[in-house]
């Protein structure tokens, strides 16, 4: 069962919530009990929060022509690797090694946030985010999401908006 969303009031928390607080961006934290047996982190988040899966975005790390790149796409779909490569002017994209993604971002799989990463990576946000007043992304750990406007997410991550998600 989803817990009632709480507003973040202080700069404590994960690097993602610290980043949001420092930027003065309005956001809401959603916390829920993570079930390690659930087959999908993103779908679990959507179900636990009672939010449509097209408003909950997963953060994936890919290798585009040798450079790690963050892709933020709806949990209801998949990442279009060719679309991601094209969005950053690359030729070829493949999913990054999970251990490398964790080391580089400072987060664990299922909790990688596009915000507050250890090393800032170029980021591409699926353009479907603009259809929503707010979207949810990982707040930096499993069972914790932040809800914010897509414009604020794009600005804080210096994201390129492009059609990188597919059903």
PDB file of C-alpha atoms in Angstrom:
ATOM      1  CA  UNK A   1       0.000   0.000   0.000  1.00  0.00           C
ATOM      2  CA  UNK A   2       1.347   3.426  -0.905  1.00  0.00           C
ATOM      3  CA  UNK A   3       2.179   5.813   1.879  1.00  0.00           C
ATOM      4  CA  UNK A   4       0.831   9.345   1.799  1.00  0.00           C
ATOM      5  CA  UNK A   5       3.214  11.638  -0.127  1.00  0.00           C
ATOM      6  CA  UNK A   6       5.292  13.990   1.986  1.00  0.00           C
ATOM      7  CA  UNK A   7       6.789  17.335   1.015  1.00  0.00           C
ATOM      8  CA  UNK A   8      10.550  17.481   1.409  1.00  0.00           C
ATOM      9  CA  UNK A   9      11.233  20.165   4.020  1.00  0.00           C
ATOM     10  CA  UNK A  10      14.969  20.064   4.543  1.00  0.00           C
ATOM     11  CA  UNK A  11      18.192  19.430   2.684  1.00  0.00           C
ATOM     12  CA  UNK A  12      18.714  15.969   4.212  1.00  0.00           C
ATOM     13  CA  UNK A  13      17.961  12.821   2.273  1.00  0.00           C
ATOM     14  CA  UNK A  14      19.411  11.420  -0.894  1.00  0.00           C
ATOM     15  CA  UNK A  15      21.682  13.314  -3.297  1.00  0.00           C
ATOM     16  CA  UNK A  16      18.609  13.689  -5.543  1.00  0.00           C
ATOM     17  CA  UNK A  17      16.477  15.364  -2.869  1.00  0.00           C
ATOM     18  CA  UNK A  18      19.427  17.491  -1.750  1.00  0.00           C
ATOM     19  CA  UNK A  19      19.848  18.660  -5.369  1.00  0.00           C
ATOM     20  CA  UNK A  20      16.164  19.553  -5.633  1.00  0.00           C
ATOM     21  CA  UNK A  21      16.127  21.383  -2.308  1.00  0.00           C
ATOM     22  CA  UNK A  22      19.287  23.336  -3.154  1.00  0.00           C
ATOM     23  CA  UNK A  23      17.745  24.384  -6.483  1.00  0.00           C
ATOM     24  CA  UNK A  24      14.559  25.569  -4.765  1.00  0.00           C
ATOM     25  CA  UNK A  25      12.465  23.387  -7.044  1.00  0.00           C
ATOM     26  CA  UNK A  26       9.031  22.307  -5.783  1.00  0.00           C
ATOM     27  CA  UNK A  27       8.767  18.531  -5.462  1.00  0.00           C
ATOM     28  CA  UNK A  28       6.960  15.835  -3.542  1.00  0.00           C
ATOM     29  CA  UNK A  29       8.575  12.730  -2.087  1.00  0.00           C
ATOM     30  CA  UNK A  30       6.697   9.444  -2.388  1.00  0.00           C
ATOM     31  CA  UNK A  31       7.852   6.608  -0.164  1.00  0.00           C
ATOM     32  CA  UNK A  32       6.719   2.984  -0.303  1.00  0.00           C
ATOM     33  CA  UNK A  33       7.866  -0.411   0.912  1.00  0.00           C
ATOM     34  CA  UNK A  34       9.981  -1.955  -1.847  1.00  0.00           C
ATOM     35  CA  UNK A  35       9.277  -5.617  -2.571  1.00  0.00           C
ATOM     36  CA  UNK A  36      12.519  -7.317  -3.751  1.00  0.00           C
ATOM     37  CA  UNK A  37      10.413 -10.020  -5.436  1.00  0.00           C
ATOM     38  CA  UNK A  38       8.606  -7.559  -7.725  1.00  0.00           C
ATOM     39  CA  UNK A  39       9.702  -8.108 -11.342  1.00  0.00           C
ATOM     40  CA  UNK A  40       9.882  -4.382 -12.258  1.00  0.00           C
ATOM     41  CA  UNK A  41      11.129  -1.497 -10.104  1.00  0.00           C
ATOM     42  CA  UNK A  42       9.237   1.082 -12.160  1.00  0.00           C
ATOM     43  CA  UNK A  43       5.951  -0.774 -12.350  1.00  0.00           C
ATOM     44  CA  UNK A  44       6.180  -1.438  -8.619  1.00  0.00           C
ATOM     45  CA  UNK A  45       6.601   2.305  -8.011  1.00  0.00           C
ATOM     46  CA  UNK A  46       3.609   3.175 -10.192  1.00  0.00           C
ATOM     47  CA  UNK A  47       1.429   0.577  -8.468  1.00  0.00           C
ATOM     48  CA  UNK A  48       2.531   1.584  -4.965  1.00  0.00           C
ATOM     49  CA  UNK A  49       1.901   5.279  -5.616  1.00  0.00           C
ATOM     50  CA  UNK A  50      -1.332   4.728  -7.545  1.00  0.00           C
ATOM     51  CA  UNK A  51       0.099   6.719 -10.459  1.00  0.00           C
ATOM     52  CA  UNK A  52      -0.296   5.918 -14.150  1.00  0.00           C
ATOM     53  CA  UNK A  53       2.841   4.136 -15.482  1.00  0.00           C
ATOM     54  CA  UNK A  54       3.149   6.737 -18.246  1.00  0.00           C
ATOM     55  CA  UNK A  55       3.876   9.387 -15.549  1.00  0.00           C
ATOM     56  CA  UNK A  56       6.529   7.296 -13.772  1.00  0.00           C
ATOM     57  CA  UNK A  57       9.894   7.426 -15.525  1.00  0.00           C
ATOM     58  CA  UNK A  58      12.790   5.009 -15.163  1.00  0.00           C
ATOM     59  CA  UNK A  59      16.407   6.067 -15.342  1.00  0.00           C
ATOM     60  CA  UNK A  60      18.582   3.899 -17.553  1.00  0.00           C
ATOM     61  CA  UNK A  61      22.284   4.247 -18.264  1.00  0.00           C
ATOM     62  CA  UNK A  62      23.490   3.443 -21.756  1.00  0.00           C
ATOM     63  CA  UNK A  63      26.802   3.590 -23.583  1.00  0.00           C
ATOM     64  CA  UNK A  64      26.572   5.774 -26.679  1.00  0.00           C
ATOM     65  CA  UNK A  65      29.732   5.557 -28.782  1.00  0.00           C
ATOM     66  CA  UNK A  66      31.821   5.013 -25.636  1.00  0.00           C
ATOM     67  CA  UNK A  67      30.185   7.742 -23.495  1.00  0.00           C
ATOM     68  CA  UNK A  68      27.784   6.935 -20.684  1.00  0.00           C
ATOM     69  CA  UNK A  69      24.429   8.591 -21.255  1.00  0.00           C
ATOM     70  CA  UNK A  70      21.316   8.704 -19.072  1.00  0.00           C
ATOM     71  CA  UNK A  71      17.953   7.909 -20.659  1.00  0.00           C
ATOM     72  CA  UNK A  72      14.764   8.781 -18.769  1.00  0.00           C
ATOM     73  CA  UNK A  73      11.735   6.977 -20.205  1.00  0.00           C
ATOM     74  CA  UNK A  74       8.252   5.958 -19.012  1.00  0.00           C
ATOM     75  CA  UNK A  75       8.166   2.667 -17.107  1.00  0.00           C
ATOM     76  CA  UNK A  76       5.224   1.656 -19.304  1.00  0.00           C
ATOM     77  CA  UNK A  77       7.544   1.292 -22.307  1.00  0.00           C
ATOM     78  CA  UNK A  78      11.094   0.561 -23.353  1.00  0.00           C
ATOM     79  CA  UNK A  79      14.137   2.556 -24.357  1.00  0.00           C
ATOM     80  CA  UNK A  80      14.695   2.966 -28.094  1.00  0.00           C
ATOM     81  CA  UNK A  81      18.498   2.659 -28.255  1.00  0.00           C
ATOM     82  CA  UNK A  82      18.676   3.925 -31.849  1.00  0.00           C
ATOM     83  CA  UNK A  83      16.577   6.932 -30.872  1.00  0.00           C
ATOM     84  CA  UNK A  84      18.853   7.603 -27.889  1.00  0.00           C
ATOM     85  CA  UNK A  85      21.977   7.498 -30.062  1.00  0.00           C
ATOM     86  CA  UNK A  86      20.364   9.851 -32.580  1.00  0.00           C
ATOM     87  CA  UNK A  87      19.281  12.274 -29.822  1.00  0.00           C
ATOM     88  CA  UNK A  88      22.905  12.852 -28.797  1.00  0.00           C
ATOM     89  CA  UNK A  89      24.401  12.713 -32.286  1.00  0.00           C
ATOM     90  CA  UNK A  90      25.776   9.202 -31.811  1.00  0.00           C
ATOM     91  CA  UNK A  91      25.823   6.154 -34.037  1.00  0.00           C
ATOM     92  CA  UNK A  92      25.423   3.231 -31.658  1.00  0.00           C
ATOM     93  CA  UNK A  93      23.944   2.751 -28.199  1.00  0.00           C
ATOM     94  CA  UNK A  94      23.877  -0.248 -25.878  1.00  0.00           C
ATOM     95  CA  UNK A  95      22.895  -0.663 -22.263  1.00  0.00           C
ATOM     96  CA  UNK A  96      25.805   0.103 -19.938  1.00  0.00           C
ATOM     97  CA  UNK A  97      27.286  -2.494 -17.630  1.00  0.00           C
ATOM     98  CA  UNK A  98      25.149  -2.323 -14.450  1.00  0.00           C
ATOM     99  CA  UNK A  99      28.187  -2.207 -12.138  1.00  0.00           C
ATOM    100  CA  UNK A 100      29.660   0.674 -14.144  1.00  0.00           C
ATOM    101  CA  UNK A 101      26.319   2.504 -14.062  1.00  0.00           C
ATOM    102  CA  UNK A 102      26.177   2.115 -10.272  1.00  0.00           C
ATOM    103  CA  UNK A 103      29.790   3.261  -9.753  1.00  0.00           C
ATOM    104  CA  UNK A 104      29.404   6.248 -12.049  1.00  0.00           C
ATOM    105  CA  UNK A 105      26.038   7.501 -10.746  1.00  0.00           C
ATOM    106  CA  UNK A 106      26.548   6.605  -7.075  1.00  0.00           C
ATOM    107  CA  UNK A 107      23.187   4.845  -6.987  1.00  0.00           C
ATOM    108  CA  UNK A 108      22.109   1.180  -7.040  1.00  0.00           C
ATOM    109  CA  UNK A 109      20.057  -0.417  -9.817  1.00  0.00           C
ATOM    110  CA  UNK A 110      16.394   0.201  -9.242  1.00  0.00           C
ATOM    111  CA  UNK A 111      17.290   3.407  -7.426  1.00  0.00           C
ATOM    112  CA  UNK A 112      19.306   5.321 -10.017  1.00  0.00           C
ATOM    113  CA  UNK A 113      18.041   8.872 -10.154  1.00  0.00           C
ATOM    114  CA  UNK A 114      18.676  11.313 -12.983  1.00  0.00           C
ATOM    115  CA  UNK A 115      19.294  13.899 -10.235  1.00  0.00           C
ATOM    116  CA  UNK A 116      22.296  14.241  -7.936  1.00  0.00           C
ATOM    117  CA  UNK A 117      24.512  11.701  -9.659  1.00  0.00           C
ATOM    118  CA  UNK A 118      28.112  11.294  -8.531  1.00  0.00           C
ATOM    119  CA  UNK A 119      29.311  12.129 -12.061  1.00  0.00           C
ATOM    120  CA  UNK A 120      26.970  14.264 -14.124  1.00  0.00           C
ATOM    121  CA  UNK A 121      26.175  12.432 -17.341  1.00  0.00           C
ATOM    122  CA  UNK A 122      24.506  13.786 -20.445  1.00  0.00           C
ATOM    123  CA  UNK A 123      20.812  13.097 -20.158  1.00  0.00           C
ATOM    124  CA  UNK A 124      17.970  12.541 -22.599  1.00  0.00           C
ATOM    125  CA  UNK A 125      14.380  12.785 -21.363  1.00  0.00           C
ATOM    126  CA  UNK A 126      11.652  11.165 -23.428  1.00  0.00           C
ATOM    127  CA  UNK A 127       9.549  13.940 -24.936  1.00  0.00           C
ATOM    128  CA  UNK A 128       6.343  12.304 -23.658  1.00  0.00           C
ATOM    129  CA  UNK A 129       7.177  13.830 -20.253  1.00  0.00           C
ATOM    130  CA  UNK A 130       5.920  17.158 -21.567  1.00  0.00           C
ATOM    131  CA  UNK A 131       2.378  15.772 -21.748  1.00  0.00           C
ATOM    132  CA  UNK A 132       2.172  15.711 -17.955  1.00  0.00           C
ATOM    133  CA  UNK A 133       2.019  18.435 -15.332  1.00  0.00           C
ATOM    134  CA  UNK A 134       4.296  16.328 -13.128  1.00  0.00           C
ATOM    135  CA  UNK A 135       6.339  13.140 -13.520  1.00  0.00           C
ATOM    136  CA  UNK A 136       7.905  10.799 -10.987  1.00  0.00           C
ATOM    137  CA  UNK A 137      11.521   9.611 -11.039  1.00  0.00           C
ATOM    138  CA  UNK A 138      13.650   7.714  -8.566  1.00  0.00           C
ATOM    139  CA  UNK A 139      14.773   9.776  -5.606  1.00  0.00           C
ATOM    140  CA  UNK A 140      17.946   7.732  -5.288  1.00  0.00           C
ATOM    141  CA  UNK A 141      16.924   4.509  -3.625  1.00  0.00           C
ATOM    142  CA  UNK A 142      14.451   1.712  -4.093  1.00  0.00           C
ATOM    143  CA  UNK A 143      11.095   2.627  -2.583  1.00  0.00           C
ATOM    144  CA  UNK A 144      11.592   6.384  -2.891  1.00  0.00           C
ATOM    145  CA  UNK A 145      10.365   8.573  -5.760  1.00  0.00           C
ATOM    146  CA  UNK A 146      10.213  12.310  -6.352  1.00  0.00           C
ATOM    147  CA  UNK A 147       7.447  14.027  -8.265  1.00  0.00           C
ATOM    148  CA  UNK A 148       8.287  17.247 -10.081  1.00  0.00           C
ATOM    149  CA  UNK A 149       7.505  19.140 -13.254  1.00  0.00           C
ATOM    150  CA  UNK A 150       9.115  17.789 -16.424  1.00  0.00           C
ATOM    151  CA  UNK A 151      10.471  21.287 -17.144  1.00  0.00           C
ATOM    152  CA  UNK A 152      12.304  21.352 -13.795  1.00  0.00           C
ATOM    153  CA  UNK A 153      13.631  17.829 -14.364  1.00  0.00           C
ATOM    154  CA  UNK A 154      14.925  18.789 -17.817  1.00  0.00           C
ATOM    155  CA  UNK A 155      16.507  21.989 -16.528  1.00  0.00           C
ATOM    156  CA  UNK A 156      18.243  20.396 -13.525  1.00  0.00           C
ATOM    157  CA  UNK A 157      19.693  17.572 -15.631  1.00  0.00           C
ATOM    158  CA  UNK A 158      20.409  19.715 -18.714  1.00  0.00           C
ATOM    159  CA  UNK A 159      18.398  17.101 -20.583  1.00  0.00           C
ATOM    160  CA  UNK A 160      17.743  16.956 -24.279  1.00  0.00           C
ATOM    161  CA  UNK A 161      14.086  16.129 -24.981  1.00  0.00           C
ATOM    162  CA  UNK A 162      13.658  13.523 -27.701  1.00  0.00           C
ATOM    163  CA  UNK A 163      11.382  10.597 -28.624  1.00  0.00           C
ATOM    164  CA  UNK A 164      13.472   7.819 -27.036  1.00  0.00           C
ATOM    165  CA  UNK A 165      10.684   5.701 -25.526  1.00  0.00           C
ATOM    166  CA  UNK A 166       8.626   3.104 -27.326  1.00  0.00           C
ATOM    167  CA  UNK A 167       5.595   1.082 -26.302  1.00  0.00           C
TER     168      UNK A 167
END
